[in-house]
Structure formats: structure tokens, C-alpha cells
Tab-separated table of C-alpha atoms and ligand atoms in Angstrom:
chain	number	residue	atom	x	y	z
A	48	MET	CA	-10.614	-1.425	-6.978
A	49	GLY	CA	-14.010	-0.896	-5.501
A	50	THR	CA	-14.918	2.551	-6.737
A	51	ASP	CA	-14.365	5.184	-9.373
A	52	THR	CA	-14.120	8.026	-6.834
A	53	ASN	CA	-12.024	10.802	-8.378
A	54	PRO	CA	-8.873	11.019	-6.211
A	55	PHE	CA	-8.555	14.757	-6.910
A	56	ASN	CA	-12.010	15.297	-5.365
A	57	SER	CA	-10.889	13.160	-2.407
A	58	LEU	CA	-7.842	15.387	-1.883
A	59	GLN	CA	-9.978	18.525	-1.967
A	60	GLU	CA	-12.485	17.048	0.511
A	61	GLN	CA	-9.657	16.120	2.851
A	62	ILE	CA	-8.349	19.709	2.719
A	63	ASP	CA	-11.833	21.158	3.342
A	64	GLU	CA	-12.341	18.877	6.309
A	65	ALA	CA	-9.154	20.122	7.977
A	66	ALA	CA	-9.626	23.785	6.980
A	67	VAL	CA	-12.506	24.119	9.472
A	68	TYR	CA	-10.006	23.791	12.327
A	69	LEU	CA	-7.477	26.243	10.902
A	70	ASP	CA	-7.137	29.981	11.138
A	71	VAL	CA	-6.271	30.230	7.446
A	72	GLY	CA	-8.325	32.385	5.054
A	73	ASP	CA	-10.650	30.741	2.520
A	74	ASP	CA	-8.701	32.433	-0.283
A	75	VAL	CA	-5.471	30.765	0.826
A	76	ILE	CA	-7.234	27.404	1.255
A	77	GLU	CA	-8.605	27.760	-2.285
A	78	ARG	CA	-5.041	28.252	-3.527
A	79	LEU	CA	-3.878	25.151	-1.667
A	80	LYS	CA	-6.531	22.973	-3.346
A	81	HIS	CA	-5.234	23.346	-6.916
A	82	PRO	CA	-1.964	22.567	-8.678
A	83	GLU	CA	0.206	25.464	-9.783
A	84	ARG	CA	0.706	23.837	-13.197
A	85	VAL	CA	0.256	20.527	-15.024
A	86	LEU	CA	2.248	19.410	-18.057
A	87	GLU	CA	0.288	17.134	-20.389
A	88	THR	CA	2.365	15.714	-23.189
A	89	ASN	CA	2.335	13.018	-25.857
A	90	LEU	CA	5.443	10.889	-26.240
A	91	THR	CA	5.971	9.002	-29.479
A	92	ILE	CA	8.547	6.221	-29.566
A	93	GLU	CA	9.530	3.493	-31.977
A	94	ARG	CA	8.551	-0.025	-30.928
A	95	ASP	CA	11.070	-2.840	-31.457
A	96	ASP	CA	9.206	-3.836	-34.635
A	97	GLY	CA	9.674	-0.350	-36.120
A	98	GLU	CA	6.058	0.834	-35.555
A	99	LEU	CA	5.515	4.174	-33.831
A	100	GLU	CA	3.348	4.396	-30.711
A	101	ARG	CA	2.052	7.435	-28.823
A	102	PHE	CA	1.739	7.607	-25.017
A	103	LYS	CA	0.058	10.270	-22.912
A	104	ALA	CA	2.125	11.542	-19.980
A	105	PHE	CA	1.706	14.118	-17.210
A	106	ARG	CA	3.698	16.021	-14.607
A	107	SER	CA	1.834	18.050	-11.997
A	108	GLN	CA	3.652	20.654	-9.898
A	109	PHE	CA	1.147	21.226	-7.144
A	110	ASN	CA	2.806	23.608	-4.724
A	111	GLY	CA	6.340	24.911	-4.198
A	112	ASP	CA	5.875	27.161	-1.160
A	113	ARG	CA	8.064	25.001	1.105
A	114	GLY	CA	10.704	23.952	-1.432
A	115	PRO	CA	11.251	22.224	-4.781
A	116	TYR	CA	8.416	20.087	-6.150
A	117	LYS	CA	8.952	16.442	-5.213
A	118	GLY	CA	7.174	13.257	-6.165
A	119	GLY	CA	7.256	10.014	-8.075
A	120	ILE	CA	6.580	8.924	-11.635
A	121	ARG	CA	4.008	6.171	-12.166
A	122	TYR	CA	3.673	3.822	-15.174
A	123	HIS	CA	0.148	2.399	-15.202
A	124	PRO	CA	-2.743	2.058	-17.660
A	125	GLY	CA	-5.050	3.778	-15.128
A	126	VAL	CA	-3.013	7.013	-14.924
A	127	THR	CA	-5.185	10.114	-15.509
A	128	ARG	CA	-4.652	13.847	-15.263
A	129	ASP	CA	-6.777	14.018	-12.104
A	130	GLU	CA	-4.958	11.081	-10.503
A	131	VAL	CA	-1.608	12.794	-11.082
A	132	LYS	CA	-2.985	16.078	-9.697
A	133	ALA	CA	-4.231	14.305	-6.562
A	134	LEU	CA	-0.995	12.422	-6.043
A	135	SER	CA	0.986	15.672	-6.419
A	136	GLY	CA	-1.195	17.364	-3.802
A	137	TRP	CA	-0.787	14.496	-1.370
A	138	MET	CA	2.981	14.965	-1.789
A	139	VAL	CA	2.725	18.611	-0.674
A	140	TYR	CA	0.932	17.689	2.544
A	141	LYS	CA	3.098	14.611	3.100
A	142	CYS	CA	6.330	16.631	2.976
A	143	ALA	CA	4.787	19.208	5.310
A	144	THR	CA	3.522	16.534	7.752
A	145	VAL	CA	7.021	15.165	8.225
A	146	GLY	CA	8.618	18.626	8.033
A	147	ILE	CA	10.994	18.149	5.105
A	148	PRO	CA	11.701	21.200	2.911
A	149	TYR	CA	9.871	20.215	-0.261
A	150	GLY	CA	6.717	21.052	-2.127
A	151	GLY	CA	4.816	18.400	-4.067
A	152	GLY	CA	4.736	17.060	-7.601
A	153	LYS	CA	3.866	13.830	-9.408
A	154	GLY	CA	4.120	12.367	-12.877
A	155	GLY	CA	2.780	9.455	-14.818
A	156	ILE	CA	2.642	7.724	-18.179
A	157	VAL	CA	-0.458	5.870	-19.344
A	158	ILE	CA	1.055	2.474	-20.094
A	159	ASP	CA	0.999	-1.152	-19.011
A	160	PRO	CA	4.764	-1.675	-18.808
A	161	ASP	CA	4.405	-5.481	-18.822
A	162	GLU	CA	3.512	-5.228	-22.510
A	163	TYR	CA	6.802	-3.568	-23.499
A	164	SER	CA	10.437	-4.657	-23.762
A	165	GLU	CA	13.207	-3.124	-21.691
A	166	THR	CA	14.590	-1.234	-24.702
A	167	GLU	CA	11.137	0.207	-25.462
A	168	LEU	CA	10.740	1.287	-21.834
A	169	GLU	CA	14.180	2.902	-21.943
A	170	ARG	CA	13.283	4.871	-25.086
A	171	LEU	CA	10.004	5.982	-23.511
A	172	THR	CA	11.607	6.959	-20.197
A	173	ARG	CA	14.306	8.963	-21.981
A	174	ALA	CA	11.643	10.661	-24.140
A	175	PHE	CA	9.758	11.658	-20.964
A	176	ALA	CA	12.968	12.875	-19.307
A	177	THR	CA	13.719	15.012	-22.369
A	178	GLU	CA	10.240	16.522	-22.179
A	179	LEU	CA	10.622	17.136	-18.426
A	180	ARG	CA	14.105	18.647	-18.677
A	181	PRO	CA	13.067	22.337	-18.613
A	182	LEU	CA	10.851	21.715	-15.577
A	183	ILE	CA	13.035	19.555	-13.368
A	184	GLY	CA	16.351	20.185	-11.637
A	185	GLU	CA	18.043	19.724	-8.266
A	186	ASP	CA	16.464	22.935	-6.953
A	187	ARG	CA	13.273	22.883	-9.044
A	188	ASP	CA	11.463	19.581	-9.269
A	189	ILE	CA	12.878	16.229	-8.226
A	190	PRO	CA	11.088	13.084	-9.478
A	191	ALA	CA	11.305	9.634	-7.839
A	192	PRO	CA	9.906	6.102	-8.296
A	193	ASP	CA	6.259	5.150	-7.896
A	194	VAL	CA	4.114	2.247	-9.103
A	195	ASN	CA	5.963	0.230	-11.787
A	196	THR	CA	9.076	2.398	-11.786
A	197	GLY	CA	12.257	1.877	-9.799
A	198	GLN	CA	16.025	2.308	-9.814
A	199	ARG	CA	16.329	1.391	-13.487
A	200	GLU	CA	14.040	4.192	-14.686
A	201	MET	CA	15.569	6.692	-12.223
A	202	ASN	CA	19.066	5.918	-13.534
A	203	TRP	CA	17.869	6.488	-17.136
A	204	ILE	CA	16.266	9.824	-16.205
A	205	LYS	CA	19.401	10.982	-14.383
A	206	ASP	CA	21.585	10.024	-17.350
A	207	THR	CA	19.308	11.751	-19.877
A	208	TYR	CA	19.168	14.945	-17.826
A	209	GLU	CA	22.916	15.038	-17.171
A	210	THR	CA	23.725	14.352	-20.835
A	211	LEU	CA	21.416	17.108	-22.078
A	212	GLU	CA	22.625	19.576	-19.439
A	213	ASN	CA	26.290	18.607	-19.867
A	214	THR	CA	26.768	18.339	-16.108
A	215	THR	CA	26.567	15.938	-13.171
A	216	ALA	CA	23.427	16.487	-11.112
A	217	PRO	CA	22.553	13.304	-9.214
A	218	GLY	CA	20.134	15.265	-7.008
A	219	VAL	CA	17.805	15.809	-9.996
A	220	ILE	CA	16.137	12.498	-9.170
A	221	THR	CA	15.961	10.134	-6.195
A	222	GLY	CA	15.463	6.412	-5.854
A	223	LYS	CA	18.614	5.715	-7.875
A	224	ALA	CA	20.807	2.635	-7.527
A	225	ILE	CA	23.558	3.061	-4.934
A	226	ASP	CA	26.361	3.283	-7.522
A	227	SER	CA	24.429	5.968	-9.403
A	228	GLY	CA	24.118	8.136	-6.280
A	229	GLY	CA	21.297	6.352	-4.454
A	230	SER	CA	20.894	6.140	-0.695
A	231	GLU	CA	21.158	3.179	1.603
A	232	GLY	CA	17.718	2.323	2.943
A	233	ARG	CA	15.711	4.000	0.132
A	234	VAL	CA	14.189	0.804	-1.247
A	235	GLU	CA	12.945	-0.179	2.221
A	236	ALA	CA	11.954	3.325	3.366
A	237	THR	CA	8.242	3.354	2.452
A	238	GLY	CA	7.538	-0.017	4.051
A	239	ARG	CA	9.685	0.966	7.023
A	240	SER	CA	7.774	4.155	7.814
A	241	THR	CA	4.474	2.313	7.325
A	242	VAL	CA	5.352	-0.115	10.107
A	243	ILE	CA	7.013	2.494	12.371
A	244	ALA	CA	3.781	4.496	12.118
A	245	ALA	CA	1.710	1.359	12.825
A	246	ARG	CA	3.900	0.541	15.831
A	247	GLU	CA	3.381	4.093	17.185
A	248	ALA	CA	-0.395	3.813	16.664
A	249	PHE	CA	-0.572	0.531	18.585
A	250	ASP	CA	1.539	2.073	21.324
A	251	TYR	CA	-0.793	5.113	21.443
A	252	LEU	CA	-3.718	2.720	21.898
A	253	GLY	CA	-1.895	0.893	24.705
A	254	GLU	CA	-1.154	-2.171	22.597
A	255	ASP	CA	1.894	-3.825	21.099
A	256	VAL	CA	2.282	-4.320	17.354
A	257	SER	CA	4.353	-7.445	18.011
A	258	ASP	CA	1.119	-9.196	19.083
A	259	ALA	CA	-0.767	-8.147	15.955
A	260	THR	CA	-2.082	-10.194	13.068
A	261	VAL	CA	-1.567	-8.382	9.767
A	262	ALA	CA	-3.006	-8.412	6.230
A	263	VAL	CA	-1.180	-6.699	3.366
A	264	GLN	CA	-2.921	-5.674	0.124
A	265	GLY	CA	-0.384	-5.192	-2.708
A	266	TYR	CA	2.934	-6.992	-2.658
A	267	GLY	CA	5.166	-4.557	-4.516
A	268	ASN	CA	7.950	-2.432	-3.125
A	269	ALA	CA	5.916	-0.790	-0.347
A	270	GLY	CA	3.788	-3.804	0.631
A	271	TRP	CA	6.329	-6.568	0.712
A	272	ILE	CA	8.861	-4.551	2.730
A	273	ALA	CA	6.132	-3.576	5.205
A	274	ALA	CA	5.232	-7.282	5.543
A	275	LYS	CA	8.856	-8.253	6.102
A	276	LEU	CA	9.564	-5.514	8.673
A	277	VAL	CA	6.355	-5.962	10.652
A	278	ALA	CA	7.087	-9.709	10.861
A	279	GLU	CA	10.577	-8.828	12.127
A	280	MET	CA	8.847	-6.830	14.901
A	281	GLY	CA	7.120	-10.074	15.914
A	282	ALA	CA	3.732	-9.584	14.241
A	283	THR	CA	2.061	-12.399	12.274
A	284	VAL	CA	1.392	-11.666	8.594
A	285	VAL	CA	-1.596	-13.880	7.806
A	286	ALA	CA	-2.515	-12.612	4.343
A	287	ALA	CA	-0.999	-10.952	1.282
A	288	SER	CA	-2.346	-10.100	-2.154
A	289	ASP	CA	-1.415	-8.619	-5.494
A	290	SER	CA	-3.348	-7.824	-8.653
A	291	SER	CA	-3.836	-11.571	-9.352
A	292	GLY	CA	-5.371	-12.479	-5.958
A	293	GLY	CA	-4.451	-13.285	-2.369
A	294	VAL	CA	-3.114	-15.975	-0.050
A	295	TYR	CA	-3.922	-16.709	3.598
A	296	ALA	CA	-2.246	-18.743	6.351
A	297	GLU	CA	-3.760	-18.713	9.819
A	298	ASP	CA	-0.382	-19.338	11.504
A	299	GLY	CA	1.403	-16.758	9.392
A	300	LEU	CA	3.139	-16.483	6.041
A	301	ASP	CA	6.894	-16.119	5.670
A	302	PRO	CA	7.007	-12.704	3.889
A	303	VAL	CA	10.432	-13.353	2.359
A	304	ALA	CA	9.351	-16.717	0.953
A	305	VAL	CA	6.155	-15.133	-0.446
A	306	LYS	CA	8.310	-12.520	-2.183
A	307	GLY	CA	10.559	-15.279	-3.574
A	308	HIS	CA	7.473	-17.022	-4.971
A	309	LYS	CA	6.245	-13.761	-6.545
A	310	ARG	CA	9.662	-13.146	-8.076
A	311	GLU	CA	9.636	-16.615	-9.666
A	312	THR	CA	6.014	-16.806	-10.791
A	313	GLY	CA	4.934	-13.169	-11.057
A	314	SER	CA	2.332	-13.426	-8.267
A	315	VAL	CA	1.780	-14.333	-4.612
A	316	VAL	CA	-0.965	-16.699	-5.819
A	317	GLY	CA	0.042	-20.361	-5.597
A	318	PHE	CA	2.437	-19.836	-2.682
A	319	GLU	CA	2.869	-23.302	-1.214
A	320	GLY	CA	3.094	-22.084	2.428
A	321	ALA	CA	-0.507	-20.772	2.342
A	322	ASN	CA	-3.593	-22.680	3.561
A	323	GLU	CA	-6.023	-20.887	1.328
A	324	GLU	CA	-6.320	-18.707	-1.764
A	325	ILE	CA	-8.521	-15.684	-1.154
A	326	THR	CA	-9.713	-12.700	-3.161
A	327	ASN	CA	-8.389	-9.178	-2.972
A	328	GLU	CA	-11.553	-8.089	-1.236
A	329	ASP	CA	-11.177	-10.873	1.370
A	330	VAL	CA	-7.723	-9.520	2.248
A	331	LEU	CA	-9.225	-6.129	3.062
A	332	THR	CA	-12.027	-7.523	5.226
A	333	LEU	CA	-10.155	-10.164	7.237
A	334	ASP	CA	-10.450	-10.142	11.013
A	335	VAL	CA	-6.903	-8.903	11.662
A	336	ASP	CA	-5.452	-6.317	14.043
A	337	LEU	CA	-3.557	-4.375	11.376
A	338	LEU	CA	-4.401	-3.848	7.715
A	339	ILE	CA	-1.803	-2.421	5.331
A	340	PRO	CA	-3.245	-1.320	1.978
A	341	ALA	CA	-0.221	-1.066	-0.339
A	342	ALA	CA	-1.698	-1.128	-3.862
A	343	LEU	CA	-3.581	1.791	-5.412
A	344	GLU	CA	-6.202	4.455	-4.672
A	345	ASN	CA	-9.829	3.750	-3.700
A	346	ALA	CA	-9.297	0.186	-2.435
A	347	ILE	CA	-11.663	0.832	0.498
A	348	ASP	CA	-14.847	2.678	-0.366
A	349	GLU	CA	-17.935	3.269	1.759
A	350	GLU	CA	-19.422	-0.160	1.053
A	351	LEU	CA	-16.258	-2.111	1.744
A	352	ALA	CA	-15.477	-0.018	4.852
A	353	HIS	CA	-18.575	-1.498	6.527
A	354	ASP	CA	-16.919	-4.921	6.281
A	355	VAL	CA	-13.442	-3.927	7.471
A	356	LYS	CA	-12.617	-5.718	10.725
A	357	ALA	CA	-9.083	-4.458	11.370
A	358	ASP	CA	-8.486	-2.230	14.427
A	359	VAL	CA	-5.703	-0.188	12.826
A	360	ILE	CA	-4.960	0.635	9.187
A	361	SER	CA	-1.566	1.981	8.160
A	362	GLU	CA	-1.715	3.337	4.610
A	363	ALA	CA	1.349	2.337	2.595
A	364	ALA	CA	-0.517	3.245	-0.609
A	365	ASN	CA	-1.528	6.772	-1.506
A	366	GLY	CA	-5.259	7.403	-1.184
A	367	PRO	CA	-6.407	3.800	-0.567
A	368	ILE	CA	-9.518	4.924	1.366
A	369	THR	CA	-12.187	7.194	-0.136
A	370	PRO	CA	-13.556	10.050	2.032
A	371	ASP	CA	-16.868	8.139	2.376
A	372	GLY	CA	-14.943	5.045	3.428
A	373	ASP	CA	-13.030	7.160	5.947
A	374	ALA	CA	-16.256	8.384	7.532
A	375	VAL	CA	-17.495	4.814	8.025
A	376	LEU	CA	-14.183	3.721	9.534
A	377	ALA	CA	-14.165	6.701	11.938
A	378	GLU	CA	-17.661	5.752	13.116
A	379	LYS	CA	-16.440	2.200	13.720
A	380	ASP	CA	-13.414	3.494	15.708
A	381	VAL	CA	-10.932	2.037	13.246
A	382	TYR	CA	-7.719	4.040	13.615
A	383	VAL	CA	-6.264	5.017	10.236
A	384	VAL	CA	-2.672	6.227	10.092
A	385	PRO	CA	-2.934	8.353	6.941
A	386	ASP	CA	-0.776	7.923	3.856
A	387	ILE	CA	0.726	11.393	4.260
A	388	LEU	CA	2.434	10.136	7.403
A	389	ALA	CA	2.544	6.341	7.079
A	390	ASN	CA	4.228	6.138	3.676
A	391	ALA	CA	6.268	9.328	4.089
A	392	GLY	CA	9.407	7.245	4.637
A	393	GLY	CA	9.830	7.048	0.856
A	394	VAL	CA	10.055	10.793	0.357
A	395	THR	CA	11.975	11.270	3.609
A	396	VAL	CA	14.781	8.957	2.517
A	397	SER	CA	14.562	10.514	-0.959
A	398	TYR	CA	15.271	13.773	0.855
A	399	PHE	CA	18.257	12.129	2.592
A	400	GLU	CA	19.437	10.885	-0.823
A	401	TRP	CA	19.210	14.426	-2.232
A	402	VAL	CA	21.051	15.844	0.802
A	403	GLN	CA	23.817	13.244	0.296
A	404	ASN	CA	23.982	14.094	-3.425
A	405	ARG	CA	24.330	17.795	-2.634
A	406	GLN	CA	26.947	17.033	0.055
A	407	ARG	CA	28.715	14.492	-2.193
A	408	PHE	CA	28.828	12.338	0.918
A	409	HIS	CA	27.395	8.848	1.503
A	410	TRP	CA	25.570	8.037	4.763
A	411	SER	CA	25.543	4.598	6.414
A	412	GLU	CA	22.305	2.593	6.403
A	413	GLU	CA	22.229	2.887	10.181
A	414	ARG	CA	22.282	6.688	9.988
A	415	VAL	CA	19.536	6.731	7.347
A	416	ASN	CA	17.293	4.434	9.394
A	417	ASP	CA	17.934	6.318	12.657
A	418	GLU	CA	17.118	9.705	11.110
A	419	LEU	CA	14.003	8.238	9.459
A	420	GLU	CA	12.825	6.787	12.779
A	421	THR	CA	13.195	10.204	14.478
A	422	ILE	CA	11.270	12.028	11.751
A	423	ILE	CA	8.357	9.567	11.678
A	424	VAL	CA	8.040	9.337	15.468
A	425	ASP	CA	8.163	13.149	15.846
A	426	ALA	CA	5.545	13.556	13.097
A	427	PHE	CA	3.299	10.971	14.752
A	428	ASP	CA	3.578	12.838	18.078
A	429	ALA	CA	2.699	16.175	16.431
A	430	LEU	CA	-0.288	14.451	14.811
A	431	THR	CA	-1.630	12.971	18.063
A	432	ASP	CA	-1.112	16.293	19.914
A	433	THR	CA	-3.239	18.047	17.275
A	434	TYR	CA	-5.773	15.181	17.278
A	435	GLU	CA	-6.284	15.553	21.026
A	436	GLU	CA	-6.141	19.378	21.208
A	437	ASN	CA	-8.871	19.749	18.577
A	438	ASP	CA	-10.825	16.629	19.511
A	439	LEU	CA	-10.684	15.538	15.850
A	440	ALA	CA	-12.549	12.644	14.239
A	441	SER	CA	-9.509	11.090	12.578
A	442	PHE	CA	-5.733	10.981	12.466
A	443	ARG	CA	-6.031	12.020	8.815
A	444	THR	CA	-7.697	15.322	9.631
A	445	ALA	CA	-5.056	15.897	12.314
A	446	ALA	CA	-2.262	15.362	9.783
A	447	TYR	CA	-3.878	17.806	7.338
A	448	VAL	CA	-4.339	20.412	10.085
A	449	VAL	CA	-0.609	20.231	10.863
A	450	ALA	CA	0.438	20.179	7.206
A	451	ILE	CA	-1.854	22.865	5.778
A	452	GLN	CA	-0.831	25.263	8.547
A	453	ARG	CA	2.841	24.755	7.646
A	454	VAL	CA	2.249	25.351	3.919
A	455	ALA	CA	0.007	28.374	4.577
A	456	ASP	CA	2.630	29.855	6.928
A	457	ALA	CA	5.342	29.502	4.260
A	458	TYR	CA	3.069	31.152	1.677
A	459	GLU	CA	2.146	34.044	3.939
A	460	GLN	CA	5.720	34.583	5.173
A	461	ALA	CA	6.874	34.945	1.554
A	462	GLY	CA	4.732	38.078	1.210
A	463	SER	CA	3.224	39.179	-2.080
A	464	PHE	CA	5.031	39.305	-5.393
A	465	PRO	CA	4.897	41.208	-7.665
B	624	LIG	P1	4.679	-1.553	-6.983
B	624	LIG	O1	4.409	-1.414	-8.425
B	624	LIG	O2	6.025	-1.996	-6.527
B	624	LIG	O3	3.604	-2.536	-6.307
B	624	LIG	C1	2.215	-2.410	-6.455
B	624	LIG	C2	1.603	-3.745	-5.994
B	624	LIG	O4	0.182	-3.593	-5.945
B	624	LIG	C3	1.889	-4.923	-6.931
B	624	LIG	O5	2.165	-6.065	-6.155
B	624	LIG	C4	0.557	-5.096	-7.667
B	624	LIG	O6	0.347	-6.438	-8.119
B	624	LIG	C5	-0.407	-4.730	-6.565
B	624	LIG	N1	-1.755	-4.406	-7.016
B	624	LIG	C6	-2.146	-3.653	-8.078
B	624	LIG	N2	-3.489	-3.662	-8.152
B	624	LIG	C7	-3.941	-4.406	-7.108
B	624	LIG	C8	-5.224	-4.794	-6.637
B	624	LIG	N3	-6.331	-4.403	-7.255
B	624	LIG	N4	-5.287	-5.556	-5.518
B	624	LIG	C9	-4.192	-5.975	-4.888
B	624	LIG	N5	-2.962	-5.653	-5.296
B	624	LIG	C10	-2.838	-4.879	-6.386
B	624	LIG	O7	4.315	-0.130	-6.349
B	624	LIG	P2	4.778	0.483	-4.951
B	624	LIG	O8	5.926	1.380	-5.208
B	624	LIG	O9	4.858	-0.584	-3.923
B	624	LIG	O10	3.523	1.421	-4.646
B	624	LIG	C11	2.343	0.939	-4.011
B	624	LIG	C12	1.622	2.100	-3.385
B	624	LIG	O11	2.498	2.743	-2.457
B	624	LIG	C13	1.167	3.191	-4.365
B	624	LIG	O12	-0.031	3.770	-3.907
B	624	LIG	C14	2.285	4.209	-4.260
B	624	LIG	O13	1.877	5.504	-4.659
B	624	LIG	C15	2.583	4.115	-2.783
B	624	LIG	N6	3.889	4.652	-2.405
B	624	LIG	C16	5.045	4.107	-2.892
B	624	LIG	C17	6.245	4.664	-2.513
B	624	LIG	C18	7.557	4.080	-2.954
B	624	LIG	O14	8.588	4.571	-2.482
B	624	LIG	N7	7.578	3.057	-3.763
B	624	LIG	C19	6.296	5.767	-1.645
B	624	LIG	C20	5.101	6.271	-1.152
B	624	LIG	C21	3.898	5.699	-1.545
């Protein structure tokens, strides 16, 4: 990634930028810029060869004014305390942007999971779940998948929690497999909202996403589904990348075939349907209509932003553009649909999963997708209304204006205690 910008500073700058347009006191804004609490813990597990190894892990509970803390768990060597704090804050404002009754949280373990066996990862995940047990719960804090975690880890966490609590509580975690209480449409939800939001942005600009050329950075859960769904809308996906590099085809890649190649070989690189291999940076600076960053934070910094040629960016990843990069893109009239709206499909369908778990009732995929569509379109409309009313510089600031107001209202309506 291009920069070492601290994502927690980015979050705080984004809040400050929106606060100017809000009638919310500085003291309340100050409160909304810091997590309520952060757990930092060390997990020690036995490797398959009998050696012990220690791993640092975090869970940040940023704000619970609008409901239980909610947010994923990331396994990555680059996880830091500040990254987890930032990601937990973005969850607060994401849930508020789309109007679902949650606060924000996030967790992470500093690990490269590729270096560990499945049994080692299971021991580590269960150790983390045991450590988290007093903090989490269906009405307290509800984790979910993030980078390098998925249904498998969620199922382990659910089982550990339920065993220790001697109960059934599927709503303690979302992103589970269907037979373990998961929701239809959850795996696709992040990519789906990213392209619904992109479609709305093109429509707002008087254009049609079906005519767009698209580049996708990051070909994991969020990125590959976004590529598949935007191609189904008629757009042409010309480039895709992952941590090993990128591929380009002027006439379009078949996103499903690219995924098949990645499944077999571990990377998009070497895909036989591509004309050219390109770098990660090339993918971000291609002359396309729509760019979908779907990897990690800080992919587009100030320097790289000068070279971005896309007209619209829909952020599948959390925090892929630094505040300095944002300023350059705004000057260049590049429309950025911010992460806290674009990728909110993941947490929205997690919310549907939790509702189904509490109802002990399973929704059809059609119902899930219809309700998701309504929530994202309504949130996009609220964002553009605020953008126009306040003559704002970016969609991001508009989203924060909407979201911070909602969180501040919930805080103030609660009154003071004790
Ligand atoms: P994932 O682990 O499934 O995929 C991540 C992808 O990014 C992989 O293909 C990896 O190779 C690639 N990548 C890593 N470093 C890269 C680099 N330098 N250049 C290009 N590609 C790189 O993770 P995911 O769940 O798809 O998450 C991706 C992003 O979307 C993260 O920012 C995450 O927080 C965000 N997000 C995910 C969800 C979800 O439901 N999964 C929801 C909201 C937001």
C-alpha cells in the first residue's frame, strides 16, 4: 500500500471535516472521536509441533449509543491497535449511515494465517473467542468476518461461546454458514452494496453503470463478488488484482473464470483470459469509468490520487483512500462513494442474519436482497440530499454529516447517567 497514514487519524479527520456542518457541540464530537474501550490481549496456543506461540489480539468497542457494538474480526500481519480502533469507528458511522440499530466494534489478530494449519487456526480462534466471551453477546457485541476470516471462523466462535455459556445463541456472531444459522445473501452482501451504490452514483450523474469499464483492486470476498455483480449489470471488468499483482483485458475479463483461476492457483496472476499482467498500482490508475478498491486501507494516497483516472470510485474496502488522497480526488471531480455506504451491505445483511436468529426464522434470498436494495438506495438518497443542501465537497463528508447527527441524537436523547 502506498502510505503509512495512520487510519485512526484518518477517521478523526473525517469526523472533524463533517462536524463543521453540524449543530453538535465540540464536547460531543470529541466523545465521538474515541473508542469507549479497547481490549488488548495475548493469546498463546500450541503449534502442531508442540511449540507454544503467542499472538497479539484486539477488540475495540467504539460506540454503543445506537445499539450493540458490531464489526468484523481480521487476521492479518498488519493489524495494529490503531487500525482496529479506526475500523471500529468506521463501523459506528456505517451503521448510522444505513440506519441499522447498531454501534460499532472491530477485532483483529496479528497473524499471517497462510502460515498456519487449520487445526492451529481453530485453536487460536477458540482462544480468542474465550477471551472475548465476557464482552460479546447477542445484545452486547456481535463480531463478524473481515479480511482472512469467514464462515469457518464464525462457526468456531459461535460454538465456543455457546459451549461456555451452556446455551444456544446464534445471534452472538454473524457471517455463519447457513446450517449454523447464517443468512442467505450474506457472502455476496458487501460486493452487492458496492455495486448498488455505484449504480446509484452513475444514475445521479446522468450515466448508466452498464456502459462502464471497471477495475477492481483486491479479489477476495468483497472484490470478486463486486466484479461478478457489476458484470451482470452489463459493465466491462477490464482489470483485477490481488496481493500478488494484477491482470488486464481490454475487452473484459470473465470475473467467474478469474475467481476459478485464483481458487486453483492462489492468485489472479497468470489468468489465461488476460492480455497483460499489470501491477497493483496500474490497476488503481487505469483509465476506467469505475474503480473498486477492495483490498486494505491507504491504497490511494495523495501522490497516487493525482494519477487516478476513474470518474467514480465505490469503496468496497474500508479506508482505501487517505484524507489527503480524498482532497485531490475532490479537486479532480472524481466522485467517491464512501466505504461507510458502499460496503455497508455486509453489516446490513449481518443485521438481517441477527434478526433471523432472534426470530428463529429463515428469510429467502430474494427477501434479503430486496431489503438490502431498499436500505442502500434510501441511504444513497439521504446522502445526496445532504450533499446538495450543504453544498459539500464530497459524498464522504455528506455521509458523515448524516451519520454523526444520528449518533449524537441517540447520545443526547439518552440523557445523562449517573
Ligand atoms: P479477503 O481476505 O476476502 O480479500 C482481500 C483481498 O485483497 C485478497 O484478494 C488479497 O489478495 C487482496 N490484497 C491484499 N493486499 C493487496 C494489495 N496490496 N493489492 C491488491 N490486493 C491486495 O477480504 P474481504 O473480506 O474481501 O475484505 C476486503 C476489504 O473489504 C477490507 O477492507 C474489508 O474491511 C472490507 N469489507 C469486507 C466486508 C466483508 O463482509 N467481507 C464488509 C465490509 C468491508
